[in-house]
């Protein structure tokens, strides 16, 4: 079973700062998801990656398959970015559901 | 992009009653749907995997008679929590996977059992 580790667990930063959240996994994967969960619980899928890099607005996600590592970056952070960010991986042939990291609780202070 | 909906978004029910949660893929055919549960301040845990037209596969420790899953069509799966108890209070999330293995998440359903 894949082990997914996220760091940091908690992060508080000032508005405008560049944010990096890391995700490492133990077994080769077919895809990796970055999810955003707001205090009410609703989940938004930010990215699905299998290689390289993706960008959407102020969000950038990268993945290094050889190192089994992915990062989520937020540029020009804003208080509305405050949420829990979750990394989830799809292993092997994808017959199973995702394995989730424990999440990174991000607070952006004005 | 593709959208997955869940209904209801919030439900409060009395202990002993049953609650049905729907998960729909709105603009694609979901060959597989997954049901997850999230306890407060915890990661999401896979409960079961359902393929259209076949019985769901439950993860170890998940009671299949308590959490009934039906995947009757390529766009709809339902999770019924039977004889709900306060310990079943949780956040339930579905995800749907299309034919190209893309996966999309529903917004979740918060169940409170009183």
mmCIF file with all atom_site columns, C-alpha atoms in Angstrom:
data_model
loop_
_atom_site.group_PDB
_atom_site.id
_atom_site.type_symbol
_atom_site.label_atom_id
_atom_site.label_alt_id
_atom_site.label_comp_id
_atom_site.label_asym_id
_atom_site.label_entity_id
_atom_site.label_seq_id
_atom_site.pdbx_PDB_ins_code
_atom_site.Cartn_x
_atom_site.Cartn_y
_atom_site.Cartn_z
_atom_site.occupancy
_atom_site.B_iso_or_equiv
_atom_site.pdbx_formal_charge
_atom_site.auth_seq_id
_atom_site.auth_comp_id
_atom_site.auth_asym_id
_atom_site.auth_atom_id
_atom_site.pdbx_PDB_model_num
ATOM 1   C CA . UNK A 1 1   ? 0.000   0.000  0.000   1.00 0.00 ? 1   UNK A CA 1
ATOM 2   C CA . UNK A 1 2   ? 1.236   3.439  -0.834  1.00 0.00 ? 2   UNK A CA 1
ATOM 3   C CA . UNK A 1 3   ? 2.316   5.692  2.001   1.00 0.00 ? 3   UNK A CA 1
ATOM 4   C CA . UNK A 1 4   ? 1.664   9.370  1.366   1.00 0.00 ? 4   UNK A CA 1
ATOM 5   C CA . UNK A 1 5   ? 3.423   11.988 3.452   1.00 0.00 ? 5   UNK A CA 1
ATOM 6   C CA . UNK A 1 6   ? 2.701   15.687 3.315   1.00 0.00 ? 6   UNK A CA 1
ATOM 7   C CA . UNK A 1 7   ? 4.694   18.529 4.760   1.00 0.00 ? 7   UNK A CA 1
ATOM 8   C CA . UNK A 1 8   ? 4.263   20.793 6.485   1.00 0.00 ? 8   UNK A CA 1
ATOM 9   C CA . UNK A 1 9   ? 1.172   19.720 8.432   1.00 0.00 ? 9   UNK A CA 1
ATOM 10  C CA . UNK A 1 10  ? 0.398   23.311 9.347   1.00 0.00 ? 10  UNK A CA 1
ATOM 11  C CA . UNK A 1 11  ? 1.539   26.512 7.702   1.00 0.00 ? 11  UNK A CA 1
ATOM 12  C CA . UNK A 1 12  ? 0.756   30.107 8.574   1.00 0.00 ? 12  UNK A CA 1
ATOM 13  C CA . UNK A 1 13  ? 2.002   32.824 6.241   1.00 0.00 ? 13  UNK A CA 1
ATOM 14  C CA . UNK A 1 14  ? 1.428   36.460 5.439   1.00 0.00 ? 14  UNK A CA 1
ATOM 15  C CA . UNK A 1 15  ? -0.561  37.617 2.462   1.00 0.00 ? 15  UNK A CA 1
ATOM 16  C CA . UNK A 1 16  ? 1.597   37.802 -0.629  1.00 0.00 ? 16  UNK A CA 1
ATOM 17  C CA . UNK A 1 17  ? 4.056   35.111 0.377   1.00 0.00 ? 17  UNK A CA 1
ATOM 18  C CA . UNK A 1 18  ? 5.048   32.277 -1.906  1.00 0.00 ? 18  UNK A CA 1
ATOM 19  C CA . UNK A 1 19  ? 3.752   28.995 -0.505  1.00 0.00 ? 19  UNK A CA 1
ATOM 20  C CA . UNK A 1 20  ? 5.093   25.487 -1.077  1.00 0.00 ? 20  UNK A CA 1
ATOM 21  C CA . UNK A 1 21  ? 3.438   22.302 0.099   1.00 0.00 ? 21  UNK A CA 1
ATOM 22  C CA . UNK A 1 22  ? 5.196   18.988 -0.404  1.00 0.00 ? 22  UNK A CA 1
ATOM 23  C CA . UNK A 1 23  ? 3.972   15.454 -0.956  1.00 0.00 ? 23  UNK A CA 1
ATOM 24  C CA . UNK A 1 24  ? 6.025   12.256 -1.034  1.00 0.00 ? 24  UNK A CA 1
ATOM 25  C CA . UNK A 1 25  ? 4.833   8.765  -1.715  1.00 0.00 ? 25  UNK A CA 1
ATOM 26  C CA . UNK A 1 26  ? 6.420   5.364  -1.388  1.00 0.00 ? 26  UNK A CA 1
ATOM 27  C CA . UNK A 1 27  ? 5.241   3.359  -4.387  1.00 0.00 ? 27  UNK A CA 1
ATOM 28  C CA . UNK A 1 28  ? 5.076   4.189  -8.075  1.00 0.00 ? 28  UNK A CA 1
ATOM 29  C CA . UNK A 1 29  ? 1.845   5.850  -9.135  1.00 0.00 ? 29  UNK A CA 1
ATOM 30  C CA . UNK A 1 30  ? -0.188  6.455  -12.240 1.00 0.00 ? 30  UNK A CA 1
ATOM 31  C CA . UNK A 1 31  ? -1.503  9.848  -11.152 1.00 0.00 ? 31  UNK A CA 1
ATOM 32  C CA . UNK A 1 32  ? -1.397  12.333 -8.295  1.00 0.00 ? 32  UNK A CA 1
ATOM 33  C CA . UNK A 1 33  ? -4.147  14.724 -7.262  1.00 0.00 ? 33  UNK A CA 1
ATOM 34  C CA . UNK A 1 34  ? -3.980  17.957 -5.343  1.00 0.00 ? 34  UNK A CA 1
ATOM 35  C CA . UNK A 1 35  ? -7.233  18.789 -3.593  1.00 0.00 ? 35  UNK A CA 1
ATOM 36  C CA . UNK A 1 36  ? -8.396  21.829 -1.679  1.00 0.00 ? 36  UNK A CA 1
ATOM 37  C CA . UNK A 1 37  ? -10.792 21.455 1.226   1.00 0.00 ? 37  UNK A CA 1
ATOM 38  C CA . UNK A 1 38  ? -12.441 24.499 2.753   1.00 0.00 ? 38  UNK A CA 1
ATOM 39  C CA . UNK A 1 39  ? -13.634 24.713 6.377   1.00 0.00 ? 39  UNK A CA 1
ATOM 40  C CA . UNK A 1 40  ? -17.142 23.612 5.402   1.00 0.00 ? 40  UNK A CA 1
ATOM 41  C CA . UNK A 1 41  ? -15.652 20.390 4.087   1.00 0.00 ? 41  UNK A CA 1
ATOM 42  C CA . UNK A 1 42  ? -16.301 20.798 0.395   1.00 0.00 ? 42  UNK A CA 1
ATOM 43  C CA . UNK A 1 43  ? -13.525 19.488 -1.807  1.00 0.00 ? 43  UNK A CA 1
ATOM 44  C CA . UNK A 1 44  ? -12.250 21.046 -4.990  1.00 0.00 ? 44  UNK A CA 1
ATOM 45  C CA . UNK A 1 45  ? -9.925  19.180 -7.277  1.00 0.00 ? 45  UNK A CA 1
ATOM 46  C CA . UNK A 1 46  ? -7.033  21.494 -8.174  1.00 0.00 ? 46  UNK A CA 1
ATOM 47  C CA . UNK A 1 47  ? -4.778  19.328 -10.306 1.00 0.00 ? 47  UNK A CA 1
ATOM 48  C CA . UNK A 1 48  ? -4.297  15.828 -11.560 1.00 0.00 ? 48  UNK A CA 1
ATOM 49  C CA . UNK A 1 49  ? -0.698  15.098 -12.590 1.00 0.00 ? 49  UNK A CA 1
ATOM 50  C CA . UNK A 1 50  ? 1.140   12.156 -13.996 1.00 0.00 ? 50  UNK A CA 1
ATOM 51  C CA . UNK A 1 51  ? 4.299   13.991 -15.023 1.00 0.00 ? 51  UNK A CA 1
ATOM 52  C CA . UNK A 1 52  ? 5.858   17.424 -15.307 1.00 0.00 ? 52  UNK A CA 1
ATOM 53  C CA . UNK A 1 53  ? 4.149   20.588 -14.266 1.00 0.00 ? 53  UNK A CA 1
ATOM 54  C CA . UNK A 1 54  ? 0.736   22.224 -14.434 1.00 0.00 ? 54  UNK A CA 1
ATOM 55  C CA . UNK A 1 55  ? -0.305  25.800 -13.794 1.00 0.00 ? 55  UNK A CA 1
ATOM 56  C CA . UNK A 1 56  ? -3.704  27.282 -13.112 1.00 0.00 ? 56  UNK A CA 1
ATOM 57  C CA . UNK A 1 57  ? -3.860  30.905 -12.143 1.00 0.00 ? 57  UNK A CA 1
ATOM 58  C CA . UNK A 1 58  ? -1.673  31.402 -9.063  1.00 0.00 ? 58  UNK A CA 1
ATOM 59  C CA . UNK A 1 59  ? -1.347  27.680 -8.468  1.00 0.00 ? 59  UNK A CA 1
ATOM 60  C CA . UNK A 1 60  ? 1.477   25.530 -9.793  1.00 0.00 ? 60  UNK A CA 1
ATOM 61  C CA . UNK A 1 61  ? 1.869   21.795 -9.293  1.00 0.00 ? 61  UNK A CA 1
ATOM 62  C CA . UNK A 1 62  ? 4.949   19.793 -10.132 1.00 0.00 ? 62  UNK A CA 1
ATOM 63  C CA . UNK A 1 63  ? 5.767   16.134 -9.916  1.00 0.00 ? 63  UNK A CA 1
ATOM 64  C CA . UNK A 1 64  ? 9.049   14.217 -10.058 1.00 0.00 ? 64  UNK A CA 1
ATOM 65  C CA . UNK A 1 65  ? 8.245   10.606 -10.788 1.00 0.00 ? 65  UNK A CA 1
ATOM 66  C CA . UNK A 1 66  ? 11.783  9.350  -10.156 1.00 0.00 ? 66  UNK A CA 1
ATOM 67  C CA . UNK A 1 67  ? 11.945  10.991 -6.732  1.00 0.00 ? 67  UNK A CA 1
ATOM 68  C CA . UNK A 1 68  ? 8.302   10.138 -5.909  1.00 0.00 ? 68  UNK A CA 1
ATOM 69  C CA . UNK A 1 69  ? 7.645   13.701 -4.922  1.00 0.00 ? 69  UNK A CA 1
ATOM 70  C CA . UNK A 1 70  ? 5.209   16.451 -5.816  1.00 0.00 ? 70  UNK A CA 1
ATOM 71  C CA . UNK A 1 71  ? 4.916   20.072 -4.795  1.00 0.00 ? 71  UNK A CA 1
ATOM 72  C CA . UNK A 1 72  ? 2.036   22.515 -4.828  1.00 0.00 ? 72  UNK A CA 1
ATOM 73  C CA . UNK A 1 73  ? 2.998   26.174 -5.029  1.00 0.00 ? 73  UNK A CA 1
ATOM 74  C CA . UNK A 1 74  ? 0.819   29.216 -4.456  1.00 0.00 ? 74  UNK A CA 1
ATOM 75  C CA . UNK A 1 75  ? 2.124   32.540 -5.692  1.00 0.00 ? 75  UNK A CA 1
ATOM 76  C CA . UNK A 1 76  ? 0.981   35.872 -4.248  1.00 0.00 ? 76  UNK A CA 1
ATOM 77  C CA . UNK A 1 77  ? -0.969  34.093 -1.527  1.00 0.00 ? 77  UNK A CA 1
ATOM 78  C CA . UNK A 1 78  ? -4.256  35.560 -0.341  1.00 0.00 ? 78  UNK A CA 1
ATOM 79  C CA . UNK A 1 79  ? -6.411  34.944 2.746   1.00 0.00 ? 79  UNK A CA 1
ATOM 80  C CA . UNK A 1 80  ? -8.976  33.181 0.560   1.00 0.00 ? 80  UNK A CA 1
ATOM 81  C CA . UNK A 1 81  ? -6.312  30.536 -0.113  1.00 0.00 ? 81  UNK A CA 1
ATOM 82  C CA . UNK A 1 82  ? -6.669  29.454 3.522   1.00 0.00 ? 82  UNK A CA 1
ATOM 83  C CA . UNK A 1 83  ? -7.781  25.836 3.402   1.00 0.00 ? 83  UNK A CA 1
ATOM 84  C CA . UNK A 1 84  ? -6.551  22.294 3.842   1.00 0.00 ? 84  UNK A CA 1
ATOM 85  C CA . UNK A 1 85  ? -4.574  21.050 0.859   1.00 0.00 ? 85  UNK A CA 1
ATOM 86  C CA . UNK A 1 86  ? -4.574  17.321 0.329   1.00 0.00 ? 86  UNK A CA 1
ATOM 87  C CA . UNK A 1 87  ? -2.336  15.190 -1.837  1.00 0.00 ? 87  UNK A CA 1
ATOM 88  C CA . UNK A 1 88  ? -3.785  11.927 -3.121  1.00 0.00 ? 88  UNK A CA 1
ATOM 89  C CA . UNK A 1 89  ? -2.151  9.264  -5.270  1.00 0.00 ? 89  UNK A CA 1
ATOM 90  C CA . UNK A 1 90  ? -3.484  6.652  -7.607  1.00 0.00 ? 90  UNK A CA 1
ATOM 91  C CA . UNK A 1 91  ? -1.249  3.604  -7.586  1.00 0.00 ? 91  UNK A CA 1
ATOM 92  C CA . UNK A 1 92  ? -0.451  1.110  -10.253 1.00 0.00 ? 92  UNK A CA 1
ATOM 93  C CA . UNK A 1 93  ? -3.251  0.257  -12.602 1.00 0.00 ? 93  UNK A CA 1
ATOM 94  C CA . UNK A 1 94  ? -5.734  2.488  -10.866 1.00 0.00 ? 94  UNK A CA 1
ATOM 95  C CA . UNK A 1 95  ? -8.065  -0.308 -9.915  1.00 0.00 ? 95  UNK A CA 1
ATOM 96  C CA . UNK A 1 96  ? -8.116  0.931  -6.338  1.00 0.00 ? 96  UNK A CA 1
ATOM 97  C CA . UNK A 1 97  ? -9.232  4.210  -4.932  1.00 0.00 ? 97  UNK A CA 1
ATOM 98  C CA . UNK A 1 98  ? -6.892  6.997  -4.030  1.00 0.00 ? 98  UNK A CA 1
ATOM 99  C CA . UNK A 1 99  ? -4.545  7.039  -1.067  1.00 0.00 ? 99  UNK A CA 1
ATOM 100 C CA . UNK A 1 100 ? -4.623  10.372 0.691   1.00 0.00 ? 100 UNK A CA 1
ATOM 101 C CA . UNK A 1 101 ? -2.095  12.357 2.631   1.00 0.00 ? 101 UNK A CA 1
ATOM 102 C CA . UNK A 1 102 ? -3.194  13.839 5.939   1.00 0.00 ? 102 UNK A CA 1
ATOM 103 C CA . UNK A 1 103 ? -3.387  17.306 4.501   1.00 0.00 ? 103 UNK A CA 1
ATOM 104 C CA . UNK A 1 104 ? -1.658  20.622 5.056   1.00 0.00 ? 104 UNK A CA 1
ATOM 105 C CA . UNK A 1 105 ? -3.616  23.236 6.959   1.00 0.00 ? 105 UNK A CA 1
ATOM 106 C CA . UNK A 1 106 ? -2.747  26.585 5.397   1.00 0.00 ? 106 UNK A CA 1
ATOM 107 C CA . UNK A 1 107 ? -3.644  29.935 6.950   1.00 0.00 ? 107 UNK A CA 1
ATOM 108 C CA . UNK A 1 108 ? -2.862  33.134 5.093   1.00 0.00 ? 108 UNK A CA 1
ATOM 109 C CA . UNK A 1 109 ? -3.019  36.178 7.310   1.00 0.00 ? 109 UNK A CA 1
ATOM 110 C CA . UNK A 1 110 ? -3.861  39.608 5.881   1.00 0.00 ? 110 UNK A CA 1
ATOM 111 C CA . UNK B 2 1   ? -14.395 20.565 -16.588 1.00 0.00 ? 1   UNK B CA 1
ATOM 112 C CA . UNK B 2 2   ? -16.288 17.496 -15.535 1.00 0.00 ? 2   UNK B CA 1
ATOM 113 C CA . UNK B 2 3   ? -18.582 17.819 -12.574 1.00 0.00 ? 3   UNK B CA 1
ATOM 114 C CA . UNK B 2 4   ? -19.670 15.402 -9.915  1.00 0.00 ? 4   UNK B CA 1
ATOM 115 C CA . UNK B 2 5   ? -22.586 16.335 -7.711  1.00 0.00 ? 5   UNK B CA 1
ATOM 116 C CA . UNK B 2 6   ? -23.687 14.975 -4.383  1.00 0.00 ? 6   UNK B CA 1
ATOM 117 C CA . UNK B 2 7   ? -27.072 15.270 -2.775  1.00 0.00 ? 7   UNK B CA 1
ATOM 118 C CA . UNK B 2 8   ? -27.811 16.248 -0.132  1.00 0.00 ? 8   UNK B CA 1
ATOM 119 C CA . UNK B 2 9   ? -24.930 18.468 0.911   1.00 0.00 ? 9   UNK B CA 1
ATOM 120 C CA . UNK B 2 10  ? -25.994 18.278 4.539   1.00 0.00 ? 10  UNK B CA 1
ATOM 121 C CA . UNK B 2 11  ? -28.371 15.953 6.331   1.00 0.00 ? 11  UNK B CA 1
ATOM 122 C CA . UNK B 2 12  ? -29.407 15.555 9.937   1.00 0.00 ? 12  UNK B CA 1
ATOM 123 C CA . UNK B 2 13  ? -31.212 12.394 10.885  1.00 0.00 ? 13  UNK B CA 1
ATOM 124 C CA . UNK B 2 14  ? -32.324 10.613 13.996  1.00 0.00 ? 14  UNK B CA 1
ATOM 125 C CA . UNK B 2 15  ? -30.595 7.546  15.303  1.00 0.00 ? 15  UNK B CA 1
ATOM 126 C CA . UNK B 2 16  ? -32.050 4.382  13.815  1.00 0.00 ? 16  UNK B CA 1
ATOM 127 C CA . UNK B 2 17  ? -33.165 5.900  10.548  1.00 0.00 ? 17  UNK B CA 1
ATOM 128 C CA . UNK B 2 18  ? -31.590 5.370  7.128   1.00 0.00 ? 18  UNK B CA 1
ATOM 129 C CA . UNK B 2 19  ? -30.094 8.038  4.933   1.00 0.00 ? 19  UNK B CA 1
ATOM 130 C CA . UNK B 2 20  ? -29.389 7.910  1.209   1.00 0.00 ? 20  UNK B CA 1
ATOM 131 C CA . UNK B 2 21  ? -26.669 9.972  -0.412  1.00 0.00 ? 21  UNK B CA 1
ATOM 132 C CA . UNK B 2 22  ? -26.553 10.344 -4.180  1.00 0.00 ? 22  UNK B CA 1
ATOM 133 C CA . UNK B 2 23  ? -23.475 10.848 -6.309  1.00 0.00 ? 23  UNK B CA 1
ATOM 134 C CA . UNK B 2 24  ? -23.924 11.842 -9.936  1.00 0.00 ? 24  UNK B CA 1
ATOM 135 C CA . UNK B 2 25  ? -21.461 12.419 -12.744 1.00 0.00 ? 25  UNK B CA 1
ATOM 136 C CA . UNK B 2 26  ? -23.041 15.238 -14.714 1.00 0.00 ? 26  UNK B CA 1
ATOM 137 C CA . UNK B 2 27  ? -21.250 15.265 -18.039 1.00 0.00 ? 27  UNK B CA 1
ATOM 138 C CA . UNK B 2 28  ? -19.345 12.012 -18.336 1.00 0.00 ? 28  UNK B CA 1
ATOM 139 C CA . UNK B 2 29  ? -19.889 8.322  -17.829 1.00 0.00 ? 29  UNK B CA 1
ATOM 140 C CA . UNK B 2 30  ? -18.371 7.041  -14.615 1.00 0.00 ? 30  UNK B CA 1
ATOM 141 C CA . UNK B 2 31  ? -17.261 3.462  -14.986 1.00 0.00 ? 31  UNK B CA 1
ATOM 142 C CA . UNK B 2 32  ? -16.170 3.412  -11.364 1.00 0.00 ? 32  UNK B CA 1
ATOM 143 C CA . UNK B 2 33  ? -17.304 5.399  -8.357  1.00 0.00 ? 33  UNK B CA 1
ATOM 144 C CA . UNK B 2 34  ? -15.568 5.562  -5.019  1.00 0.00 ? 34  UNK B CA 1
ATOM 145 C CA . UNK B 2 35  ? -16.996 6.415  -1.631  1.00 0.00 ? 35  UNK B CA 1
ATOM 146 C CA . UNK B 2 36  ? -14.810 8.000  1.026   1.00 0.00 ? 36  UNK B CA 1
ATOM 147 C CA . UNK B 2 37  ? -15.385 8.976  4.603   1.00 0.00 ? 37  UNK B CA 1
ATOM 148 C CA . UNK B 2 38  ? -13.618 11.697 6.527   1.00 0.00 ? 38  UNK B CA 1
ATOM 149 C CA . UNK B 2 39  ? -13.566 11.925 10.298  1.00 0.00 ? 39  UNK B CA 1
ATOM 150 C CA . UNK B 2 40  ? -12.877 15.332 11.862  1.00 0.00 ? 40  UNK B CA 1
ATOM 151 C CA . UNK B 2 41  ? -9.290  16.443 11.344  1.00 0.00 ? 41  UNK B CA 1
ATOM 152 C CA . UNK B 2 42  ? -8.477  13.154 9.616   1.00 0.00 ? 42  UNK B CA 1
ATOM 153 C CA . UNK B 2 43  ? -7.594  12.149 6.104   1.00 0.00 ? 43  UNK B CA 1
ATOM 154 C CA . UNK B 2 44  ? -10.151 10.692 3.745   1.00 0.00 ? 44  UNK B CA 1
ATOM 155 C CA . UNK B 2 45  ? -10.514 6.937  3.944   1.00 0.00 ? 45  UNK B CA 1
ATOM 156 C CA . UNK B 2 46  ? -11.769 4.775  1.108   1.00 0.00 ? 46  UNK B CA 1
ATOM 157 C CA . UNK B 2 47  ? -14.915 2.900  2.081   1.00 0.00 ? 47  UNK B CA 1
ATOM 158 C CA . UNK B 2 48  ? -15.828 1.093  -1.094  1.00 0.00 ? 48  UNK B CA 1
ATOM 159 C CA . UNK B 2 49  ? -15.417 0.930  -4.821  1.00 0.00 ? 49  UNK B CA 1
ATOM 160 C CA . UNK B 2 50  ? -18.377 0.385  -7.105  1.00 0.00 ? 50  UNK B CA 1
ATOM 161 C CA . UNK B 2 51  ? -18.451 -0.499 -10.775 1.00 0.00 ? 51  UNK B CA 1
ATOM 162 C CA . UNK B 2 52  ? -21.586 0.066  -12.775 1.00 0.00 ? 52  UNK B CA 1
ATOM 163 C CA . UNK B 2 53  ? -23.839 -2.949 -12.725 1.00 0.00 ? 53  UNK B CA 1
ATOM 164 C CA . UNK B 2 54  ? -21.840 -4.975 -10.228 1.00 0.00 ? 54  UNK B CA 1
ATOM 165 C CA . UNK B 2 55  ? -21.573 -5.307 -6.486  1.00 0.00 ? 55  UNK B CA 1
ATOM 166 C CA . UNK B 2 56  ? -19.411 -2.861 -4.601  1.00 0.00 ? 56  UNK B CA 1
ATOM 167 C CA . UNK B 2 57  ? -16.063 -3.892 -3.166  1.00 0.00 ? 57  UNK B CA 1
ATOM 168 C CA . UNK B 2 58  ? -15.727 -2.804 0.435   1.00 0.00 ? 58  UNK B CA 1
ATOM 169 C CA . UNK B 2 59  ? -12.535 -1.973 2.265   1.00 0.00 ? 59  UNK B CA 1
ATOM 170 C CA . UNK B 2 60  ? -11.603 -3.976 5.325   1.00 0.00 ? 60  UNK B CA 1
ATOM 171 C CA . UNK B 2 61  ? -13.553 -2.881 8.360   1.00 0.00 ? 61  UNK B CA 1
ATOM 172 C CA . UNK B 2 62  ? -16.434 -1.320 6.427   1.00 0.00 ? 62  UNK B CA 1
ATOM 173 C CA . UNK B 2 63  ? -19.754 -3.060 7.058   1.00 0.00 ? 63  UNK B CA 1
ATOM 174 C CA . UNK B 2 64  ? -21.411 -3.741 3.745   1.00 0.00 ? 64  UNK B CA 1
ATOM 175 C CA . UNK B 2 65  ? -24.812 -4.289 5.362   1.00 0.00 ? 65  UNK B CA 1
ATOM 176 C CA . UNK B 2 66  ? -24.621 -0.919 7.037   1.00 0.00 ? 66  UNK B CA 1
ATOM 177 C CA . UNK B 2 67  ? -23.300 1.079  4.109   1.00 0.00 ? 67  UNK B CA 1
ATOM 178 C CA . UNK B 2 68  ? -25.297 -0.057 1.101   1.00 0.00 ? 68  UNK B CA 1
ATOM 179 C CA . UNK B 2 69  ? -23.890 1.039  -2.222  1.00 0.00 ? 69  UNK B CA 1
ATOM 180 C CA . UNK B 2 70  ? -25.754 0.884  -5.497  1.00 0.00 ? 70  UNK B CA 1
ATOM 181 C CA . UNK B 2 71  ? -24.259 1.848  -8.832  1.00 0.00 ? 71  UNK B CA 1
ATOM 182 C CA . UNK B 2 72  ? -27.266 1.445  -11.044 1.00 0.00 ? 72  UNK B CA 1
ATOM 183 C CA . UNK B 2 73  ? -26.095 3.501  -14.005 1.00 0.00 ? 73  UNK B CA 1
ATOM 184 C CA . UNK B 2 74  ? -22.992 5.083  -15.451 1.00 0.00 ? 74  UNK B CA 1
ATOM 185 C CA . UNK B 2 75  ? -23.953 8.418  -13.936 1.00 0.00 ? 75  UNK B CA 1
ATOM 186 C CA . UNK B 2 76  ? -25.398 7.552  -10.537 1.00 0.00 ? 76  UNK B CA 1
ATOM 187 C CA . UNK B 2 77  ? -24.201 5.799  -7.405  1.00 0.00 ? 77  UNK B CA 1
ATOM 188 C CA . UNK B 2 78  ? -25.949 5.867  -4.049  1.00 0.00 ? 78  UNK B CA 1
ATOM 189 C CA . UNK B 2 79  ? -24.700 5.263  -0.539  1.00 0.00 ? 79  UNK B CA 1
ATOM 190 C CA . UNK B 2 80  ? -27.332 4.367  2.035   1.00 0.00 ? 80  UNK B CA 1
ATOM 191 C CA . UNK B 2 81  ? -26.377 4.489  5.683   1.00 0.00 ? 81  UNK B CA 1
ATOM 192 C CA . UNK B 2 82  ? -28.777 2.081  7.332   1.00 0.00 ? 82  UNK B CA 1
ATOM 193 C CA . UNK B 2 83  ? -29.881 2.278  10.950  1.00 0.00 ? 83  UNK B CA 1
ATOM 194 C CA . UNK B 2 84  ? -27.669 5.276  11.450  1.00 0.00 ? 84  UNK B CA 1
ATOM 195 C CA . UNK B 2 85  ? -25.968 5.900  14.780  1.00 0.00 ? 85  UNK B CA 1
ATOM 196 C CA . UNK B 2 86  ? -24.209 8.988  16.100  1.00 0.00 ? 86  UNK B CA 1
ATOM 197 C CA . UNK B 2 87  ? -20.828 7.396  15.350  1.00 0.00 ? 87  UNK B CA 1
ATOM 198 C CA . UNK B 2 88  ? -21.801 7.373  11.674  1.00 0.00 ? 88  UNK B CA 1
ATOM 199 C CA . UNK B 2 89  ? -21.753 11.166 11.719  1.00 0.00 ? 89  UNK B CA 1
ATOM 200 C CA . UNK B 2 90  ? -19.083 12.108 9.265   1.00 0.00 ? 90  UNK B CA 1
ATOM 201 C CA . UNK B 2 91  ? -18.300 13.754 5.964   1.00 0.00 ? 91  UNK B CA 1
ATOM 202 C CA . UNK B 2 92  ? -18.936 11.420 3.031   1.00 0.00 ? 92  UNK B CA 1
ATOM 203 C CA . UNK B 2 93  ? -17.354 12.119 -0.342  1.00 0.00 ? 93  UNK B CA 1
ATOM 204 C CA . UNK B 2 94  ? -17.712 10.344 -3.634  1.00 0.00 ? 94  UNK B CA 1
ATOM 205 C CA . UNK B 2 95  ? -15.462 10.436 -6.635  1.00 0.00 ? 95  UNK B CA 1
ATOM 206 C CA . UNK B 2 96  ? -16.147 9.242  -10.136 1.00 0.00 ? 96  UNK B CA 1
ATOM 207 C CA . UNK B 2 97  ? -13.695 7.876  -12.649 1.00 0.00 ? 97  UNK B CA 1
ATOM 208 C CA . UNK B 2 98  ? -14.275 8.067  -16.357 1.00 0.00 ? 98  UNK B CA 1
ATOM 209 C CA . UNK B 2 99  ? -13.142 5.799  -19.155 1.00 0.00 ? 99  UNK B CA 1
ATOM 210 C CA . UNK B 2 100 ? -9.828  7.642  -19.509 1.00 0.00 ? 100 UNK B CA 1
ATOM 211 C CA . UNK B 2 101 ? -9.087  7.124  -15.803 1.00 0.00 ? 101 UNK B CA 1
ATOM 212 C CA . UNK B 2 102 ? -9.665  10.776 -14.985 1.00 0.00 ? 102 UNK B CA 1
ATOM 213 C CA . UNK B 2 103 ? -11.167 11.161 -11.527 1.00 0.00 ? 103 UNK B CA 1
ATOM 214 C CA . UNK B 2 104 ? -13.400 13.893 -10.199 1.00 0.00 ? 104 UNK B CA 1
ATOM 215 C CA . UNK B 2 105 ? -14.659 14.546 -6.702  1.00 0.00 ? 105 UNK B CA 1
ATOM 216 C CA . UNK B 2 106 ? -18.077 15.385 -5.422  1.00 0.00 ? 106 UNK B CA 1
ATOM 217 C CA . UNK B 2 107 ? -18.392 18.263 -2.961  1.00 0.00 ? 107 UNK B CA 1
ATOM 218 C CA . UNK B 2 108 ? -19.236 15.947 -0.079  1.00 0.00 ? 108 UNK B CA 1
ATOM 219 C CA . UNK B 2 109 ? -22.192 15.310 2.230   1.00 0.00 ? 109 UNK B CA 1
ATOM 220 C CA . UNK B 2 110 ? -22.081 16.098 5.915   1.00 0.00 ? 110 UNK B CA 1
ATOM 221 C CA . UNK B 2 111 ? -24.137 13.618 7.877   1.00 0.00 ? 111 UNK B CA 1
ATOM 222 C CA . UNK B 2 112 ? -25.115 14.317 11.464  1.00 0.00 ? 112 UNK B CA 1
ATOM 223 C CA . UNK B 2 113 ? -26.939 11.616 13.385  1.00 0.00 ? 113 UNK B CA 1
ATOM 224 C CA . UNK B 2 114 ? -28.661 12.794 16.552  1.00 0.00 ? 114 UNK B CA 1
#
